[in-house]
Short mmCIF file of C-alpha atoms and ligand atoms in Angstrom, two decimals:
data_model
loop_
_atom_site.label_atom_id
_atom_site.label_comp_id
_atom_site.label_asym_id
_atom_site.label_seq_id
_atom_site.Cartn_x
_atom_site.Cartn_y
_atom_site.Cartn_z
CA MET A 1 -38.96 12.16 48.70
CA THR A 2 -35.68 10.79 48.69
CA GLN A 3 -32.44 12.88 49.24
CA ILE A 4 -29.68 12.28 46.81
CA LYS A 5 -26.21 12.43 48.53
CA ASN A 6 -24.25 15.95 47.41
CA ASN A 7 -26.49 16.51 45.49
CA ILE A 8 -25.01 14.51 42.18
CA LYS A 9 -25.75 15.05 39.36
CA VAL A 10 -27.60 11.49 37.95
CA SER A 11 -29.34 12.17 34.19
CA VAL A 12 -28.50 13.41 31.64
CA PRO A 13 -30.32 17.45 31.01
CA GLU A 14 -33.72 17.80 29.73
CA GLU A 15 -32.27 20.14 27.00
CA GLU A 16 -30.20 17.85 25.65
CA MET A 17 -33.08 14.90 25.59
CA GLU A 18 -35.34 17.39 24.27
CA LYS A 19 -32.75 18.56 21.23
CA GLN A 20 -32.58 14.70 20.54
CA ARG A 21 -36.34 14.57 20.08
CA GLU A 22 -35.91 17.07 17.59
CA TYR A 23 -33.24 14.78 15.62
CA ALA A 24 -35.47 12.79 15.80
CA ALA A 25 -38.49 14.41 14.34
CA LEU A 26 -36.40 16.01 11.68
CA THR A 27 -34.79 12.85 10.41
CA LYS A 28 -38.44 11.28 10.13
CA SER A 29 -39.11 14.30 7.88
CA ILE A 30 -36.04 13.89 5.98
CA LEU A 31 -36.99 10.28 5.39
CA HIS A 32 -40.57 10.89 4.42
CA ALA A 33 -39.42 13.57 2.00
CA ARG A 34 -36.95 10.84 0.06
CA ASN A 35 -39.86 8.30 -0.12
CA ALA A 36 -43.72 9.32 1.13
CA SER A 37 -44.79 5.70 -0.09
CA LYS A 38 -42.53 3.72 1.32
CA GLN A 39 -41.56 3.30 5.21
CA PRO A 40 -37.71 3.32 6.02
CA LEU A 41 -37.63 -0.59 7.46
CA ALA A 42 -34.59 -1.14 10.21
CA PHE A 43 -32.73 -4.18 11.71
CA VAL A 44 -31.29 -4.58 14.67
CA ARG A 45 -29.61 -7.47 15.85
CA THR A 46 -28.33 -7.46 19.39
CA PHE A 47 -25.21 -9.70 21.11
CA GLY A 48 -24.39 -10.21 24.67
CA CYS A 49 -26.44 -9.65 27.75
CA LEU A 50 -29.50 -8.33 29.57
CA ALA A 51 -27.71 -4.55 29.62
CA ASN A 52 -27.41 -4.96 25.42
CA ILE A 53 -31.08 -6.71 25.32
CA SER A 54 -32.47 -3.88 27.21
CA ASP A 55 -30.39 -0.63 25.50
CA SER A 56 -31.59 -2.58 21.68
CA GLU A 57 -35.38 -2.00 23.16
CA GLN A 58 -34.24 1.72 23.24
CA ILE A 59 -32.30 1.61 19.71
CA LYS A 60 -35.83 0.11 18.34
CA GLY A 61 -37.97 2.80 20.06
CA MET A 62 -35.34 5.76 19.02
CA LEU A 63 -35.67 4.31 15.22
CA MET A 64 -39.62 4.47 15.36
CA ASP A 65 -39.29 7.73 16.64
CA MET A 66 -37.53 8.44 13.34
CA GLY A 67 -40.24 6.55 11.41
CA TYR A 68 -38.69 3.82 10.79
CA VAL A 69 -40.87 0.05 10.98
CA LEU A 70 -38.51 -2.91 12.55
CA THR A 71 -37.78 -5.53 10.11
CA GLU A 72 -36.59 -8.91 10.81
CA THR A 73 -34.46 -9.51 7.48
CA VAL A 74 -31.52 -7.64 7.44
CA GLU A 75 -31.47 -7.95 3.11
CA GLU A 76 -34.33 -5.88 2.78
CA ALA A 77 -33.63 -3.38 6.04
CA ASP A 78 -32.78 0.35 4.66
CA PHE A 79 -30.78 0.74 8.37
CA ALA A 80 -29.07 -1.80 9.79
CA ILE A 81 -27.46 -2.04 13.68
CA PHE A 82 -25.43 -4.58 15.23
CA ASN A 83 -25.72 -4.02 19.18
CA THR A 84 -22.17 -5.69 20.21
CA CYS A 85 -20.51 -7.56 22.95
CA ALA A 86 -17.27 -7.62 24.12
CA ILE A 87 -17.09 -10.09 26.89
CA ARG A 88 -15.52 -12.81 25.50
CA GLU A 89 -13.35 -13.51 21.96
CA HIS A 90 -15.75 -15.71 20.73
CA ALA A 91 -18.51 -12.96 21.04
CA GLU A 92 -15.97 -10.59 19.27
CA ASP A 93 -15.18 -12.87 16.50
CA ARG A 94 -19.15 -13.97 15.48
CA VAL A 95 -19.75 -10.57 15.28
CA PHE A 96 -16.94 -9.35 12.63
CA GLY A 97 -18.54 -12.80 11.19
CA ASN A 98 -21.99 -10.65 11.08
CA ILE A 99 -20.60 -7.52 10.15
CA GLY A 100 -18.36 -9.10 7.29
CA ALA A 101 -21.65 -10.40 5.46
CA LEU A 102 -23.56 -7.65 5.48
CA LYS A 103 -20.08 -6.17 2.74
CA PRO A 104 -21.46 -7.87 -0.34
CA LEU A 105 -25.17 -6.36 0.83
CA LYS A 106 -23.42 -2.89 1.16
CA GLN A 107 -22.17 -3.47 -2.15
CA LYS A 108 -26.00 -4.09 -3.92
CA LYS A 109 -27.70 -1.44 -2.05
CA PRO A 110 -25.06 1.15 -1.44
CA GLN A 111 -28.20 3.31 -0.06
CA MET A 112 -28.14 0.96 2.85
CA PHE A 113 -26.87 2.76 6.12
CA ILE A 114 -24.81 0.27 8.58
CA ALA A 115 -23.86 0.79 12.20
CA LEU A 116 -22.28 -0.67 14.92
CA CYS A 117 -22.84 -0.19 18.49
CA GLY A 118 -22.63 -1.66 22.20
CA CYS A 119 -19.48 -2.36 23.97
CA MET A 120 -17.20 -3.30 21.42
CA MET A 121 -17.27 -0.26 20.04
CA GLN A 122 -16.00 1.58 23.53
CA GLN A 123 -12.69 -0.39 22.24
CA GLU A 124 -10.25 1.74 20.58
CA HIS A 125 -8.10 -1.06 18.69
CA ILE A 126 -12.08 -2.24 17.74
CA VAL A 127 -12.70 1.28 16.35
CA GLU A 128 -9.11 1.34 14.27
CA LYS A 129 -9.80 -2.57 12.96
CA ILE A 130 -13.43 -0.81 11.87
CA LYS A 131 -11.91 1.82 10.18
CA LYS A 132 -9.12 -0.26 8.41
CA SER A 133 -11.04 -3.40 7.48
CA TYR A 134 -14.44 -2.46 7.31
CA SER A 135 -15.04 1.19 5.76
CA PHE A 136 -18.43 0.26 4.71
CA VAL A 137 -19.52 0.83 8.10
CA ASP A 138 -21.31 4.37 8.48
CA LEU A 139 -21.77 4.98 11.89
CA VAL A 140 -19.86 3.49 14.87
CA PHE A 141 -20.97 4.50 18.57
CA GLY A 142 -20.37 3.29 22.41
CA PRO A 143 -22.77 2.17 24.99
CA HIS A 144 -22.48 5.61 27.03
CA VAL A 145 -24.07 7.88 24.15
CA LEU A 146 -27.02 5.43 23.06
CA HIS A 147 -29.49 7.95 23.33
CA LYS A 148 -27.70 10.64 21.03
CA LEU A 149 -28.47 7.77 18.15
CA PRO A 150 -31.13 10.67 16.20
CA GLU A 151 -28.39 13.28 16.23
CA PHE A 152 -26.07 10.94 14.96
CA LEU A 153 -28.20 9.52 12.06
CA TYR A 154 -29.13 12.73 11.06
CA THR A 155 -25.68 14.62 10.60
CA ALA A 156 -24.01 11.28 9.27
CA MET A 157 -27.33 10.77 6.49
CA ASN A 158 -26.92 14.89 5.70
CA GLU A 159 -23.08 14.14 5.73
CA ARG A 160 -22.28 11.32 3.82
CA GLN A 161 -19.08 10.34 5.46
CA ASN A 162 -18.68 7.44 7.87
CA ARG A 163 -18.67 8.57 11.73
CA TYR A 164 -16.96 7.27 14.66
CA GLU A 165 -18.47 8.55 17.93
CA ILE A 166 -16.49 7.39 20.89
CA SER A 167 -17.01 9.42 23.77
CA GLN A 168 -14.79 8.50 26.91
CA THR A 169 -17.33 10.62 29.15
CA ASP A 170 -19.94 8.52 30.83
CA GLY A 171 -21.21 9.13 34.49
CA LEU A 172 -24.67 10.57 33.38
CA ILE A 173 -28.24 8.19 32.99
CA ALA A 174 -30.52 9.06 29.75
CA GLU A 175 -33.95 9.23 31.22
CA GLY A 176 -37.10 9.23 28.74
CA VAL A 177 -35.75 7.70 25.54
CA THR A 178 -38.44 5.89 23.91
CA ARG A 179 -38.34 2.08 24.60
CA HIS A 180 -40.07 -0.77 21.94
CA ARG A 181 -40.44 -3.58 24.40
CA ASP A 182 -39.99 -6.58 22.86
CA SER A 183 -42.80 -8.34 24.76
CA ALA A 184 -46.06 -7.11 25.84
CA PHE A 185 -45.86 -9.36 29.19
CA LYS A 186 -42.05 -9.58 30.33
CA ALA A 187 -39.92 -6.21 31.05
CA TRP A 188 -36.59 -5.48 31.56
CA LEU A 189 -36.10 -2.70 33.73
CA PRO A 190 -32.59 -1.37 34.35
CA ILE A 191 -31.85 0.22 37.71
CA MET A 192 -28.25 0.63 37.50
CA TYR A 193 -25.18 0.97 34.66
CA GLY A 194 -21.35 0.37 34.73
CA CYS A 195 -19.38 -1.56 37.31
CA ASP A 196 -16.57 -0.57 39.66
CA ASN A 197 -15.78 -3.54 40.15
CA TYR A 198 -12.61 -4.36 38.25
CA CYS A 199 -12.83 -8.18 38.38
CA SER A 200 -9.18 -9.03 36.41
CA TYR A 201 -10.32 -10.89 34.00
CA CYS A 202 -13.65 -8.32 32.88
CA ILE A 203 -13.45 -5.79 30.04
CA VAL A 204 -17.37 -4.34 31.48
CA PRO A 205 -15.94 -1.68 33.63
CA TYR A 206 -14.10 -0.67 30.63
CA VAL A 207 -16.55 -0.60 28.26
CA ARG A 208 -19.54 0.15 30.49
CA GLY A 209 -17.85 2.93 32.97
CA ARG A 210 -18.50 3.59 36.60
CA GLU A 211 -20.88 2.10 38.58
CA LYS A 212 -24.18 4.15 38.31
CA SER A 213 -27.63 3.76 39.81
CA ARG A 214 -30.94 5.21 38.49
CA LYS A 215 -32.65 6.98 40.59
CA PHE A 216 -35.04 5.70 43.10
CA GLU A 217 -38.10 7.48 41.97
CA ASP A 218 -37.28 6.67 38.45
CA VAL A 219 -37.54 3.08 38.82
CA MET A 220 -40.50 2.86 41.16
CA GLU A 221 -42.50 5.08 38.41
CA GLU A 222 -41.76 2.50 35.50
CA ALA A 223 -42.42 -0.48 37.65
CA ARG A 224 -45.64 1.05 38.70
CA ALA A 225 -46.32 1.77 34.81
CA LEU A 226 -45.03 -1.58 33.60
CA VAL A 227 -47.52 -3.44 36.62
CA ALA A 228 -50.16 -0.71 35.40
CA LEU A 229 -49.53 -1.88 31.32
CA GLY A 230 -49.80 -5.62 32.63
CA TYR A 231 -46.77 -6.70 32.60
CA LYS A 232 -46.13 -10.16 34.59
CA GLU A 233 -42.58 -9.98 34.95
CA ILE A 234 -40.44 -7.66 35.49
CA THR A 235 -36.58 -8.40 35.55
CA LEU A 236 -34.81 -5.43 37.54
CA ILE A 237 -30.77 -5.45 35.65
CA GLY A 238 -27.70 -4.12 35.97
CA GLN A 239 -23.95 -5.77 36.79
CA ASN A 240 -23.96 -5.85 39.85
CA VAL A 241 -27.84 -5.01 41.37
CA ASN A 242 -27.21 -5.94 45.16
CA SER A 243 -24.90 -2.75 45.39
CA TYR A 244 -28.03 -0.35 43.80
CA GLY A 245 -27.81 3.48 45.83
CA LYS A 246 -24.46 2.59 46.90
CA ASN A 247 -22.90 6.76 47.23
CA MET A 248 -25.99 7.70 46.15
CA TYR A 249 -28.70 7.50 49.06
CA ALA A 250 -28.34 6.91 52.76
CA ASP A 251 -31.39 5.33 52.68
CA ILE A 252 -32.36 3.26 50.05
CA ASP A 253 -30.59 -0.34 48.96
CA PHE A 254 -31.60 -2.73 46.57
CA SER A 255 -33.18 -4.35 49.16
CA LYS A 256 -35.36 -1.35 49.92
CA LEU A 257 -35.75 -1.03 46.10
CA LEU A 258 -37.10 -4.59 46.15
CA GLU A 259 -39.21 -4.51 49.04
CA SER A 260 -40.94 -1.10 47.13
CA ILE A 261 -41.29 -2.64 43.72
CA ASN A 262 -43.03 -6.15 45.97
CA ALA A 263 -45.27 -3.56 47.65
CA ILE A 264 -46.78 -2.19 43.91
CA GLU A 265 -50.35 -4.02 43.76
CA GLY A 266 -50.97 -6.52 41.52
CA ASP A 267 -49.91 -9.99 40.38
CA PHE A 268 -46.59 -10.13 38.60
CA LEU A 269 -43.14 -11.52 39.40
CA ILE A 270 -40.03 -9.75 40.41
CA ARG A 271 -36.64 -11.36 39.16
CA PHE A 272 -33.51 -9.65 38.97
CA MET A 273 -29.83 -10.05 37.07
CA THR A 274 -26.50 -9.93 38.12
CA SER A 275 -25.59 -10.17 41.86
CA ASN A 276 -22.32 -10.19 42.86
CA PRO A 277 -21.72 -12.21 46.28
CA ARG A 278 -19.05 -9.33 47.55
CA ASP A 279 -22.13 -7.25 48.03
CA CYS A 280 -24.81 -10.06 48.82
CA SER A 281 -25.54 -9.47 52.20
CA PRO A 282 -28.29 -11.64 54.75
CA ARG A 283 -30.01 -8.30 54.41
CA LEU A 284 -30.89 -8.85 51.22
CA LEU A 285 -31.94 -12.82 51.25
CA ASP A 286 -34.20 -12.11 54.13
CA THR A 287 -35.68 -9.28 52.14
CA MET A 288 -36.34 -12.34 49.23
CA ALA A 289 -37.61 -14.60 51.60
CA ALA A 290 -40.08 -12.13 53.13
CA CYS A 291 -40.92 -10.64 49.22
CA GLU A 292 -43.51 -12.96 48.11
CA LYS A 293 -43.30 -11.14 44.51
CA VAL A 294 -39.95 -11.83 44.26
CA ALA A 295 -39.19 -14.80 42.28
CA LYS A 296 -37.26 -17.59 44.51
CA HIS A 297 -34.24 -17.76 42.41
CA LEU A 298 -30.84 -16.42 42.81
CA HIS A 299 -27.97 -15.99 39.90
CA LEU A 300 -24.62 -15.93 42.14
CA PRO A 301 -22.03 -16.32 39.76
CA PHE A 302 -18.50 -17.75 42.06
CA GLN A 303 -16.40 -17.64 39.12
CA SER A 304 -13.97 -20.14 41.23
CA GLY A 305 -14.11 -22.32 43.63
CA ASN A 306 -10.41 -21.63 44.80
CA ASN A 307 -9.29 -18.74 47.00
CA ARG A 308 -6.06 -18.00 45.43
CA VAL A 309 -8.31 -17.66 41.71
CA LEU A 310 -10.36 -15.71 43.37
CA LYS A 311 -7.86 -13.44 44.85
CA ALA A 312 -6.30 -12.87 41.53
CA MET A 313 -9.77 -12.83 40.17
CA ASN A 314 -10.09 -9.55 42.54
CA ARG A 315 -13.67 -11.23 43.28
CA GLY A 316 -13.36 -9.61 46.67
CA TYR A 317 -15.08 -12.70 48.62
CA THR A 318 -13.95 -16.51 49.50
CA ARG A 319 -14.67 -19.75 48.90
CA GLU A 320 -16.41 -20.06 52.68
CA ASN A 321 -18.35 -16.49 52.66
CA TYR A 322 -20.07 -18.00 49.35
CA ILE A 323 -20.68 -21.28 51.07
CA GLU A 324 -21.68 -19.54 54.01
CA LEU A 325 -24.38 -16.95 51.80
CA ILE A 326 -25.76 -20.02 50.16
CA GLU A 327 -26.80 -22.05 52.74
CA TYR A 328 -28.12 -18.89 54.76
CA ALA A 329 -30.27 -18.44 51.57
CA PHE A 330 -31.09 -22.26 51.55
CA ARG A 331 -31.91 -21.86 55.60
CA VAL A 332 -34.25 -18.99 54.58
CA MET A 333 -36.14 -20.14 50.87
CA PRO A 334 -36.00 -23.90 51.26
CA ASN A 335 -37.26 -23.57 47.30
CA LEU A 336 -34.69 -21.51 46.01
CA SER A 337 -33.17 -22.43 43.04
CA VAL A 338 -29.62 -21.02 42.77
CA THR A 339 -27.56 -20.84 39.39
CA SER A 340 -24.07 -19.65 38.69
CA ASP A 341 -21.41 -18.85 36.76
CA VAL A 342 -17.99 -20.27 36.34
CA ILE A 343 -14.61 -19.55 34.69
CA VAL A 344 -12.46 -22.52 33.70
CA GLY A 345 -8.82 -21.97 32.79
CA PHE A 346 -7.89 -18.65 34.38
CA PRO A 347 -3.90 -17.80 33.96
CA GLY A 348 -2.34 -19.79 36.26
CA GLU A 349 -5.20 -22.07 37.45
CA SER A 350 -3.62 -25.54 38.17
CA TYR A 351 -5.81 -28.97 38.24
CA GLU A 352 -5.92 -28.96 41.93
CA GLU A 353 -7.53 -25.37 41.82
CA PHE A 354 -9.74 -26.37 39.78
CA CYS A 355 -10.70 -29.60 41.63
CA ASP A 356 -11.85 -26.55 43.82
CA THR A 357 -14.31 -25.50 41.75
CA LEU A 358 -16.07 -29.15 41.42
CA SER A 359 -15.89 -29.56 44.61
CA LEU A 360 -18.27 -26.67 45.07
CA VAL A 361 -20.43 -27.60 42.20
CA LYS A 362 -20.70 -30.77 44.20
CA GLN A 363 -21.74 -29.28 47.30
CA ILE A 364 -24.09 -26.68 46.67
CA ARG A 365 -25.75 -28.53 43.66
CA PHE A 366 -27.08 -25.85 41.25
CA THR A 367 -30.17 -25.91 39.22
CA SER A 368 -27.66 -24.57 36.60
CA LEU A 369 -23.90 -23.00 35.58
CA TYR A 370 -22.82 -21.09 32.91
CA THR A 371 -19.63 -22.34 32.50
CA PHE A 372 -16.85 -20.42 30.42
CA ILE A 373 -13.65 -20.93 29.48
CA TYR A 374 -11.37 -17.84 30.30
CA SER A 375 -10.72 -15.44 27.13
CA ALA A 376 -8.39 -12.81 27.50
CA ARG A 377 -9.26 -9.10 27.00
CA GLU A 378 -6.41 -6.80 25.92
CA GLY A 379 -6.28 -4.04 28.85
CA THR A 380 -8.09 -6.40 31.34
CA ALA A 381 -4.93 -7.25 34.69
CA ALA A 382 -5.41 -10.80 34.07
CA ALA A 383 -4.40 -10.50 30.22
CA THR A 384 -0.86 -9.90 31.51
CA MET A 385 -0.83 -12.76 33.82
CA GLN A 386 1.17 -16.02 32.96
CA ASP A 387 -1.08 -18.92 31.39
CA ASN A 388 0.73 -21.82 30.54
CA GLU A 389 -1.98 -23.94 30.33
CA THR A 390 -2.52 -25.41 27.02
CA ARG A 391 -6.43 -25.02 25.21
CA GLU A 392 -6.72 -28.67 25.04
CA GLU A 393 -6.46 -29.43 28.94
CA LYS A 394 -8.74 -26.14 29.44
CA VAL A 395 -11.18 -27.61 27.00
CA SER A 396 -10.89 -31.21 29.00
CA ARG A 397 -11.58 -29.54 32.41
CA PHE A 398 -14.62 -27.50 30.86
CA THR A 399 -15.77 -31.40 29.85
CA GLU A 400 -15.26 -32.58 33.50
CA LEU A 401 -17.14 -29.60 34.87
CA THR A 402 -20.29 -29.72 32.50
CA THR A 403 -20.22 -33.28 32.22
CA LEU A 404 -20.62 -33.29 36.21
CA GLN A 405 -22.99 -30.68 36.66
CA GLU A 406 -24.98 -32.57 34.04
CA GLY A 407 -25.53 -35.00 36.53
CA ILE A 408 -26.59 -32.53 39.10
CA ALA A 409 -29.29 -30.94 36.68
CA ARG A 410 -30.39 -34.57 35.82
CA ASP A 411 -31.42 -35.13 39.53
CA ARG A 412 -32.32 -32.05 39.94
CA THR A 413 -35.54 -31.93 37.31
CA ALA A 414 -35.83 -35.56 38.20
CA SER A 415 -37.04 -34.74 41.64
CA MET A 416 -39.14 -32.26 40.59
CA VAL A 417 -41.81 -34.88 38.59
CA GLY A 418 -45.30 -35.00 40.27
CA LYS A 419 -44.97 -31.44 41.81
CA THR A 420 -46.75 -28.42 40.39
CA PHE A 421 -45.53 -24.70 39.23
CA ARG A 422 -46.88 -21.48 38.68
CA VAL A 423 -45.62 -20.73 35.06
CA LEU A 424 -45.83 -17.47 32.84
CA CYS A 425 -46.42 -18.94 29.17
CA GLU A 426 -43.82 -16.97 26.92
CA SER A 427 -44.37 -18.64 23.80
CA GLU A 428 -44.64 -21.73 21.86
CA ASN A 429 -42.02 -24.03 21.29
CA LYS A 430 -42.28 -24.64 17.50
CA PRO A 431 -45.08 -22.81 15.27
CA GLY A 432 -48.20 -25.02 15.39
CA SER A 433 -46.94 -27.69 17.77
CA GLY A 434 -49.54 -26.62 20.52
CA VAL A 435 -47.07 -26.59 23.37
CA LEU A 436 -46.32 -23.21 24.98
CA THR A 437 -42.91 -22.81 27.12
CA GLY A 438 -42.24 -20.73 30.15
CA ARG A 439 -40.09 -21.14 33.43
CA THR A 440 -40.59 -22.03 36.72
CA GLN A 441 -39.61 -19.56 39.43
CA GLY A 442 -36.70 -21.26 39.74
CA ASN A 443 -35.48 -20.08 35.76
CA VAL A 444 -36.36 -24.08 34.89
CA ILE A 445 -37.88 -24.22 31.31
CA ILE A 446 -40.83 -26.03 31.33
CA GLU A 447 -43.12 -27.23 28.28
CA PHE A 448 -47.08 -28.41 28.20
CA PRO A 449 -49.77 -28.57 25.83
CA ALA A 450 -51.97 -25.43 26.30
CA ALA A 451 -53.43 -22.97 23.33
CA LEU A 452 -51.87 -20.08 21.95
CA LYS A 453 -54.10 -17.61 23.64
CA HIS A 454 -52.55 -18.49 27.30
CA ILE A 455 -49.15 -16.78 26.24
CA GLY A 456 -48.30 -13.84 28.82
CA ASP A 457 -51.16 -16.03 31.46
CA TYR A 458 -49.97 -17.59 34.00
CA VAL A 459 -50.66 -21.30 34.49
CA ASP A 460 -50.21 -24.01 37.06
CA VAL A 461 -48.39 -27.03 35.43
CA LEU A 462 -48.06 -30.38 36.81
CA VAL A 463 -44.50 -31.91 36.03
CA THR A 464 -45.18 -35.63 34.25
CA GLU A 465 -41.62 -35.54 33.02
CA ALA A 466 -38.07 -34.70 32.98
CA LYS A 467 -35.30 -34.18 30.60
CA THR A 468 -31.73 -32.91 31.75
CA TRP A 469 -32.39 -29.09 31.28
CA ILE A 470 -36.42 -29.31 30.88
CA LEU A 471 -39.50 -30.34 31.97
CA LYS A 472 -42.54 -31.34 30.47
CA GLY A 473 -45.85 -31.36 31.87
CA ILE A 474 -49.56 -30.60 31.61
CA PRO A 475 -51.88 -27.60 32.85
CA VAL A 476 -53.96 -28.08 36.26
CA ASN A 477 -57.08 -26.02 36.71
CA ASN A 478 -56.33 -24.33 33.51
CA ARG A 479 -58.88 -21.76 33.22
N1 SAH B 1 -21.81 -8.96 36.52
C1 SAH B 1 -21.42 -9.79 36.10
C2 SAH B 1 -21.11 -11.16 35.07
C3 SAH B 1 -21.15 -10.50 33.92
S1 SAH B 1 -20.43 -11.29 32.58
C4 SAH B 1 -21.25 -10.38 37.66
O1 SAH B 1 -20.22 -10.07 38.23
O2 SAH B 1 -21.54 -11.81 38.05
C5 SAH B 1 -21.15 -12.73 32.39
C6 SAH B 1 -19.90 -13.93 32.96
O3 SAH B 1 -19.38 -13.98 31.68
C7 SAH B 1 -19.52 -13.63 34.06
O4 SAH B 1 -19.77 -14.08 35.49
C8 SAH B 1 -17.98 -14.56 33.78
O5 SAH B 1 -18.25 -16.09 34.35
C9 SAH B 1 -18.16 -14.49 32.20
N2 SAH B 1 -16.78 -13.96 31.96
C10 SAH B 1 -16.74 -12.41 32.02
N3 SAH B 1 -15.45 -12.37 31.57
C11 SAH B 1 -14.70 -13.45 31.17
C12 SAH B 1 -13.79 -13.18 30.00
N4 SAH B 1 -12.57 -12.69 30.14
N5 SAH B 1 -13.64 -14.80 30.42
C13 SAH B 1 -14.23 -15.96 30.20
N6 SAH B 1 -15.74 -15.69 30.85
C14 SAH B 1 -15.97 -14.62 31.19
FE1 SF4 B 2 -17.32 -8.11 35.30
FE2 SF4 B 2 -16.70 -8.12 37.64
FE3 SF4 B 2 -18.18 -6.23 37.42
FE4 SF4 B 2 -18.85 -8.72 36.54
S1 SF4 B 2 -18.43 -7.81 38.69
S2 SF4 B 2 -19.64 -6.98 35.03
S3 SF4 B 2 -17.39 -10.10 36.76
S4 SF4 B 2 -15.91 -6.48 36.71
FE1 F3S B 3 -21.39 -8.01 26.65
FE2 F3S B 3 -21.40 -5.63 27.33
FE3 F3S B 3 -22.63 -7.03 28.21
S1 F3S B 3 -19.55 -6.72 27.11
S2 F3S B 3 -21.89 -9.55 28.35
S3 F3S B 3 -22.95 -6.96 26.57
S4 F3S B 3 -21.84 -5.43 29.11
#
């Protein structure tokens, strides 16, 4: 048994979880009493990152415990829930557009129940807007109280009045929530929640609360269960996985966790998202290199190549630290694939400073980049910083960056032709096409002809052709 420092409380008490299971059972019997001949249908739509995708699996699990059957068609749903993302204005606009589209549906089907949850709903100004302009929404709750969905649903159904459940308390992790996994061979495994880094542009620490790690035993138990169920790929998720266990354990950190999961017997791959350069140590890179089940892919967002901008972003590392880390990573893992996130147009960023981002991209030669134009988020430090650049100028820099990266990606994928990669068959690229898609360990998409029965299996694929972002290939020694 590992010792948690100062015996801090980590999980929601078991009595509370038991209470939620009782609410779920009660709701199920009420729904059944209302209409015994037809099971109610639930629609879940997810916006945002892996944290939300993983939370939505729990939402689906809880809904199924309450007797719902999942549907992909919102029009036929008795219950619809949107799990929302607040990371950029564009993400929020998409959510509002989608909520607006539900209004005529609700008018046609007044008994339909509509709920909103996720990161947007942890912001007061958003909840005010929903109350005022979207009063047809029945239930609103934030990410800290996700496990209370059965209770909210039960009370909202009985009281028949709108509920807005925005708890400011956070800090405890709900273990044992039923999860309906979207895949039978690829699993998300949350290892930590929240973020304490307060990058000056970012809303996540405000909506997801303080950084907290799951107990080592809880993570290990779930990992073992996934392997026993035949899962072939386990992705460890958190905003900042490198700081797993910080302030909690004296003897367990992210490297130790990786080693422990790597030691579970079985044929599976371990991925993780996201790492922050601030806490990415050479020891972690050595561990990645030594663990044969850990994918040789590192997603390490650098955001900007300029030290003044990095400081203003409160990122906690310099351009030189970042380059040194990546050089070390390539030294210990010559075949490593590195991907990253970049923000263009941070307040006050000059064209010369942006050029430092371009030069970093040229130097590292990333496999792929997720590029974003800065979006001001209410309540963050950067939102009050002077921003003189026009939108047109930011878009032009953004295009310059994506064009540069496109050339690099083209060269990178071209150099993969003729090589063979072990790939997990994930899905058919188009229905009936006979072509499956998967990803290399380095996270490059690859398409190849194979029978549907191979979905969920590993196959060796020889790359025959490279497009900019995807590879095409043929399976070799495909059993
Ligand atoms: N925890 C992760 C990032 C999660 S958010 C990390 O620190 O690496 C995913 C990405 O969205 C960030 O890496 C950043 O590039 C982008 N992002 C976050 N806030 C943003 C904002 N206000 N405007 C534009 N992009 C943003
Ligand atoms: Fe946001 Fe920074 Fe935390 Fe990532 S590390 S979630 S960018 S505050
Ligand atoms: Fe969005 Fe929340 Fe993730 S703001 S990016 S869904 S943590």
